[in-house]
PDB file of C-alpha atoms in Angstrom:
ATOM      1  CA  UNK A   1      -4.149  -1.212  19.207  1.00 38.00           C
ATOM      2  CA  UNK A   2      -6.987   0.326  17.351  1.00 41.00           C
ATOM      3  CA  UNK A   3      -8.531   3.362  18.595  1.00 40.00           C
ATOM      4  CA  UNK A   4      -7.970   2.101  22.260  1.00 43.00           C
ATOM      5  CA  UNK A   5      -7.038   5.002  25.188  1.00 39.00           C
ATOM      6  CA  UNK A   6      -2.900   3.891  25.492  1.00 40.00           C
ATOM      7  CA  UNK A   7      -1.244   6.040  27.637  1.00 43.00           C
ATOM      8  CA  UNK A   8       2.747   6.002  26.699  1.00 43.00           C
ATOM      9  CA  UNK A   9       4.084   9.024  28.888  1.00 48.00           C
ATOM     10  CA  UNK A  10       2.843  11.810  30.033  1.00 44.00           C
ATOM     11  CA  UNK A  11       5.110  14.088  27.710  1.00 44.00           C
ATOM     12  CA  UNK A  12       3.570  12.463  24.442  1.00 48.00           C
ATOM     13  CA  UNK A  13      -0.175  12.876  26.041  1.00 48.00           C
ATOM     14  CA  UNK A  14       0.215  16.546  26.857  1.00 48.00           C
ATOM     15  CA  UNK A  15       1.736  17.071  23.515  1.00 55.00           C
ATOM     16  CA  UNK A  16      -1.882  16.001  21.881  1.00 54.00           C
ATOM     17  CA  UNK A  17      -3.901  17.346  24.762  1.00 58.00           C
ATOM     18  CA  UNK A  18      -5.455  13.438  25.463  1.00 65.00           C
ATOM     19  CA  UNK A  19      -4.623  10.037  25.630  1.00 68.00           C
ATOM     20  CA  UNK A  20      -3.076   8.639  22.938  1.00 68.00           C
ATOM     21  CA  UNK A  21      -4.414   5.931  20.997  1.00 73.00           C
ATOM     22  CA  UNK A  22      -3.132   2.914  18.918  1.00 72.00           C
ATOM     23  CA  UNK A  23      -3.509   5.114  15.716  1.00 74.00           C
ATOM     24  CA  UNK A  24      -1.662   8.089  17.425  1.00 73.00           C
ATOM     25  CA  UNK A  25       0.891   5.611  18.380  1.00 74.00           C
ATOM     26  CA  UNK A  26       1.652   3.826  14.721  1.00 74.00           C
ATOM     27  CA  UNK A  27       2.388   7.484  13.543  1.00 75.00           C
ATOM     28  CA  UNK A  28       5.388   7.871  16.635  1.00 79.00           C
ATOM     29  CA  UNK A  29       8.858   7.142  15.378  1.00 81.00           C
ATOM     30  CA  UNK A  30      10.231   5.443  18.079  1.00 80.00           C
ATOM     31  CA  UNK A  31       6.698   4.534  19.818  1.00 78.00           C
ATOM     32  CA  UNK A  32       6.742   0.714  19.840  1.00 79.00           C
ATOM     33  CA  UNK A  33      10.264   0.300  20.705  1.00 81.00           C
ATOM     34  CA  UNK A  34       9.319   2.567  24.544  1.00 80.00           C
ATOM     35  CA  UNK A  35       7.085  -0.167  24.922  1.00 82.00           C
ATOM     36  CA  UNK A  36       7.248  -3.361  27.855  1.00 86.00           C
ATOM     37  CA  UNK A  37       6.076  -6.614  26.926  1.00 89.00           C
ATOM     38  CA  UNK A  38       2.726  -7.782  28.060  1.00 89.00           C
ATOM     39  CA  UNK A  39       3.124  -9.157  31.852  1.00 89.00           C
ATOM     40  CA  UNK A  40       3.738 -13.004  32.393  1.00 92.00           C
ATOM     41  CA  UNK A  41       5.382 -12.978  27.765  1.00 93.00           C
ATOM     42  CA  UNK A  42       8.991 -13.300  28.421  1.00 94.00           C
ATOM     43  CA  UNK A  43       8.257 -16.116  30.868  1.00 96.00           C
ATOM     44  CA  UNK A  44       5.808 -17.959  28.897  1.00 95.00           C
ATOM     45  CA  UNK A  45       7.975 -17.319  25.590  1.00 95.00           C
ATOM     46  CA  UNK A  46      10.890 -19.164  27.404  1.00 95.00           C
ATOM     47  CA  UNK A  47       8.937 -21.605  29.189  1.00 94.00           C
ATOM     48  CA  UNK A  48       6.941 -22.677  25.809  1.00 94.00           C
ATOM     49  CA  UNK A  49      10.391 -23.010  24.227  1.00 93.00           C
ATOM     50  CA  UNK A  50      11.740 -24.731  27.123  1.00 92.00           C
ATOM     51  CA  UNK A  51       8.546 -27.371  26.699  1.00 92.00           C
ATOM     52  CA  UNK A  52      10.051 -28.044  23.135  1.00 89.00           C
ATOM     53  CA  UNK A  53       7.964 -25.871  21.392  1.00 91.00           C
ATOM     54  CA  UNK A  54       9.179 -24.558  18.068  1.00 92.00           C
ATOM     55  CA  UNK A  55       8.288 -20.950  18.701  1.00 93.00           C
ATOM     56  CA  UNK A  56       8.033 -18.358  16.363  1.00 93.00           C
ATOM     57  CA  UNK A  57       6.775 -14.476  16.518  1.00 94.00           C
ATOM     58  CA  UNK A  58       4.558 -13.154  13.715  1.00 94.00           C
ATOM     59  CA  UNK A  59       3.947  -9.421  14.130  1.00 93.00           C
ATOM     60  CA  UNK A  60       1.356  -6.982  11.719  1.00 93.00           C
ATOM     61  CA  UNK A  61       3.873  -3.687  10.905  1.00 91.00           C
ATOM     62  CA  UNK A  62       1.339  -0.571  10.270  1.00 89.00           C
ATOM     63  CA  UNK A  63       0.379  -0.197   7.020  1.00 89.00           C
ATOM     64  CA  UNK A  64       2.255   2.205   5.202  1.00 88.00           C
ATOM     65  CA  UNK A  65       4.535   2.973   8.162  1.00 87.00           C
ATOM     66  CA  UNK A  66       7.606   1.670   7.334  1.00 89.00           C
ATOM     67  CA  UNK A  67       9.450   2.907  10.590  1.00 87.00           C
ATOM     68  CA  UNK A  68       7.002  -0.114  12.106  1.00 89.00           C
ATOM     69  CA  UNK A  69       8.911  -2.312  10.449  1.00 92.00           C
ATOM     70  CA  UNK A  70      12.596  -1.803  11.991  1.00 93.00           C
ATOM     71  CA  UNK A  71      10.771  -0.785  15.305  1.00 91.00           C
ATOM     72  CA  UNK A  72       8.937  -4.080  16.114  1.00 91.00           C
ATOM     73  CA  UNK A  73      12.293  -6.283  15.260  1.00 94.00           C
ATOM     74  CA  UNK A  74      14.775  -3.830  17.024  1.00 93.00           C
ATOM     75  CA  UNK A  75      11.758  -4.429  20.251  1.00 92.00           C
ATOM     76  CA  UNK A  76      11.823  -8.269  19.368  1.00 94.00           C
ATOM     77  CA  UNK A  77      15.553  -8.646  19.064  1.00 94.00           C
ATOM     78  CA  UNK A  78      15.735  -6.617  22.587  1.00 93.00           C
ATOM     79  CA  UNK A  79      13.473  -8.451  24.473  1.00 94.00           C
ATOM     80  CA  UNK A  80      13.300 -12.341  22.828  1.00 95.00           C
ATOM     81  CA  UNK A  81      16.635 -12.537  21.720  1.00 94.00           C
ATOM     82  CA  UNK A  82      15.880 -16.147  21.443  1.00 94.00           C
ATOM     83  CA  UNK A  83      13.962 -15.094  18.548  1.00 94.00           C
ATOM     84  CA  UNK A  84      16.157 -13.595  16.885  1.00 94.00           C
ATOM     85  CA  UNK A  85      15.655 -15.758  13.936  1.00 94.00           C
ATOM     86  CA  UNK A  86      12.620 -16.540  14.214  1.00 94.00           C
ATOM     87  CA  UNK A  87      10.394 -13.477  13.205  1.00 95.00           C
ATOM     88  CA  UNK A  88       7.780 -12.672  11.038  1.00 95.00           C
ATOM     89  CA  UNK A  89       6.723  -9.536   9.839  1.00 94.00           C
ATOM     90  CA  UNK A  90       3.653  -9.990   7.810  1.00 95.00           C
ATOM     91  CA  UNK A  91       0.258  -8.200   7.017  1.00 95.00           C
ATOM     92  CA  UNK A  92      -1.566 -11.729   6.144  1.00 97.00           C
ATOM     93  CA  UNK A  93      -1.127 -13.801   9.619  1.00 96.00           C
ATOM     94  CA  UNK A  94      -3.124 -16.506   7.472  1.00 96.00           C
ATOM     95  CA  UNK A  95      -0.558 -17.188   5.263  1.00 96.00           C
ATOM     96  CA  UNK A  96       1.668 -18.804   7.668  1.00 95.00           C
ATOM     97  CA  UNK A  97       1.956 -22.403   9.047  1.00 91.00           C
ATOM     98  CA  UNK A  98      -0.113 -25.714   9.053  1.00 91.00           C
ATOM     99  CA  UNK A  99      -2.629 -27.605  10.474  1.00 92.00           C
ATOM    100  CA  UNK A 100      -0.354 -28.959  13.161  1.00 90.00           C
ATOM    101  CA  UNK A 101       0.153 -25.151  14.150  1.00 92.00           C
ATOM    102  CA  UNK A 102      -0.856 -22.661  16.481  1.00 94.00           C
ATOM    103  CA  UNK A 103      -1.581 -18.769  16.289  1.00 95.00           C
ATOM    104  CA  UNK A 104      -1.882 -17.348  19.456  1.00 95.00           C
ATOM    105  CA  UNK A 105      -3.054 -13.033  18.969  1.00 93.00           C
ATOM    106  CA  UNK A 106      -4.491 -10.446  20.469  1.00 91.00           C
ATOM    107  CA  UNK A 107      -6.403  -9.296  17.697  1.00 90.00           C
ATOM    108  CA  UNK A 108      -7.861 -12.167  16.156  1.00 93.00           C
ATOM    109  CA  UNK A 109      -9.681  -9.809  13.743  1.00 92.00           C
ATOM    110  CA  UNK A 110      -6.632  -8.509  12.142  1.00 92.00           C
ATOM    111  CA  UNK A 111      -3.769  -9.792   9.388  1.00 95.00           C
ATOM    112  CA  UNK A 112      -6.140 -12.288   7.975  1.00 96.00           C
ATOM    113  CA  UNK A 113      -5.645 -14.118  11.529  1.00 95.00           C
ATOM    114  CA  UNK A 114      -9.108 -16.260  10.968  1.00 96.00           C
ATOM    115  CA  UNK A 115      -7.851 -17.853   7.792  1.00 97.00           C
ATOM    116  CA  UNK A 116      -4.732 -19.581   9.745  1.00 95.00           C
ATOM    117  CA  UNK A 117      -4.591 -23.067   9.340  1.00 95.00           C
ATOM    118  CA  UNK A 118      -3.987 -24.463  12.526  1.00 94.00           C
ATOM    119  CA  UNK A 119      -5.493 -23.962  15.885  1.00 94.00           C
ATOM    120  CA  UNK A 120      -6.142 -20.282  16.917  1.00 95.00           C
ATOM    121  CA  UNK A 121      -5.972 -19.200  20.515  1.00 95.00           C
ATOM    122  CA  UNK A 122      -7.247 -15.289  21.474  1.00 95.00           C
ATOM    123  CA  UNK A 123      -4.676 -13.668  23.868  1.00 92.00           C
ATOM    124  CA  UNK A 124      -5.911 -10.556  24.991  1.00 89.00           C
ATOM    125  CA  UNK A 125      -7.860  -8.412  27.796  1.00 85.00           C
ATOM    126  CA  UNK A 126     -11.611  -9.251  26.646  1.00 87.00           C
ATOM    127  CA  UNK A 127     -13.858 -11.753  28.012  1.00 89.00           C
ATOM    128  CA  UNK A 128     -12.902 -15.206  27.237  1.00 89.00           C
ATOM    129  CA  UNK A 129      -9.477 -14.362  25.757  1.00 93.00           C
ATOM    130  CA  UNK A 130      -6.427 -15.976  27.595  1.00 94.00           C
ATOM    131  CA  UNK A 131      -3.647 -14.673  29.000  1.00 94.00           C
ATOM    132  CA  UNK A 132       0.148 -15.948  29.857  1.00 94.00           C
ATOM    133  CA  UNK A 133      -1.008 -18.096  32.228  1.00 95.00           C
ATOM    134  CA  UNK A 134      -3.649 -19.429  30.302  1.00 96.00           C
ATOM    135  CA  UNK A 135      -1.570 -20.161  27.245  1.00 95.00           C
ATOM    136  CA  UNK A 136       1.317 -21.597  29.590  1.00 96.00           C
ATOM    137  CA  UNK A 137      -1.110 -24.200  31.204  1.00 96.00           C
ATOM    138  CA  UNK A 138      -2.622 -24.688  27.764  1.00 95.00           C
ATOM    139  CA  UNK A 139       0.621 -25.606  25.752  1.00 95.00           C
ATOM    140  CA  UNK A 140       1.800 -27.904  28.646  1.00 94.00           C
ATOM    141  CA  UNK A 141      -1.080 -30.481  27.439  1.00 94.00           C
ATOM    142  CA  UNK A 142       0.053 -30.555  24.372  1.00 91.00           C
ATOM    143  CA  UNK A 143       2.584 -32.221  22.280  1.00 83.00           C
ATOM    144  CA  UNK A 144       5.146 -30.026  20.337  1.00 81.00           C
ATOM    145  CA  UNK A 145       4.592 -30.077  16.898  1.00 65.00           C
ATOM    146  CA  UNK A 146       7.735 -30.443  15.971  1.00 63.00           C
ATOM    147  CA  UNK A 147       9.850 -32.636  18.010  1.00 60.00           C
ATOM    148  CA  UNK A 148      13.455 -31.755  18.374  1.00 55.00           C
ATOM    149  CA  UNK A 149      15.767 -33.840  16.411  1.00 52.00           C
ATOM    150  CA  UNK A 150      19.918 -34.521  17.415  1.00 50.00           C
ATOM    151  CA  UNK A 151      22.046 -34.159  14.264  1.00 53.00           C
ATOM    152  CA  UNK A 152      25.511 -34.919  13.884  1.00 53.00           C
ATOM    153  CA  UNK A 153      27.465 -33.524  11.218  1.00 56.00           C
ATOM    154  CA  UNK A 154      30.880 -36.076  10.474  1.00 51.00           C
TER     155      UNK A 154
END
């Protein structure tokens, strides 16, 4: 988000007289959970899954907001309730998974991303980074890491 223009209504924006930007908006109880997920995510989430991929979502809260916290997982559990389990809330992005794994972010320079282990793949809106598509026709040359295993239980 950074100091990006991010226009969230126009009730907020004539409030501060401007756009608003990403540091505006970590300060907004209640900002991140008005939000819409990026065009082409909810798709690619469910198609990635549907490809056997063991997907997971790692999010960076604000630092020392704590209402980012509950805001991100109440937008997460809203929108990906398949991921309801599966989330992350971390400020070190590197910390997480293996070589086998892969990061995909939008802000590559954030949470420690560079230090992740596995493969990392720059989502965004600047040259050269990929979008839903993209990852989509990516991930559907590759093997899951993790195949999916049938257990019975007696």
């Amino acid at each position: 988000l950074g100091d990006a223009p991010i226009l969230i209504d126009g009730i907020q924006s004539a409030k501060l007289g401007r756009e608003i930007t990403g540091d505006d908006l970590k300060g907004m109880h209640g900002a991140f959970v008005q939000m819409q997920p990026v065009a082409g995510a909810m798709a690619g989430v469910r198609s990635l899954i549907g490809m056997g991929f063991d997907v997971w979502i790692a999010s960076k809260p604000a630092t020392g907001r704590p209402n980012t916290y509950s805001e991100k997982a109440a937008w997460i559990l809203f929108h990906f309730d398949e991921l309801k389990r599966k989330i992350i809330l971390t400020h070190d992005k590197g910390m997480l998974g293996c070589a086998e794994d892969y990061l995909v972010d939008d802000r590559i320079h954030k949470a420690n991303c560079t230090s992740f282990p596995g493969k990392l793949l720059h989502f965004g809106w600047e040259a050269g980074a990929l979008d839903w598509a993209d990852l989509v026709d990516f991930f559907r040359t590759q093997q899951p890491t993790y195949p999916r295993f049938r257990v019975r239980v007696p």
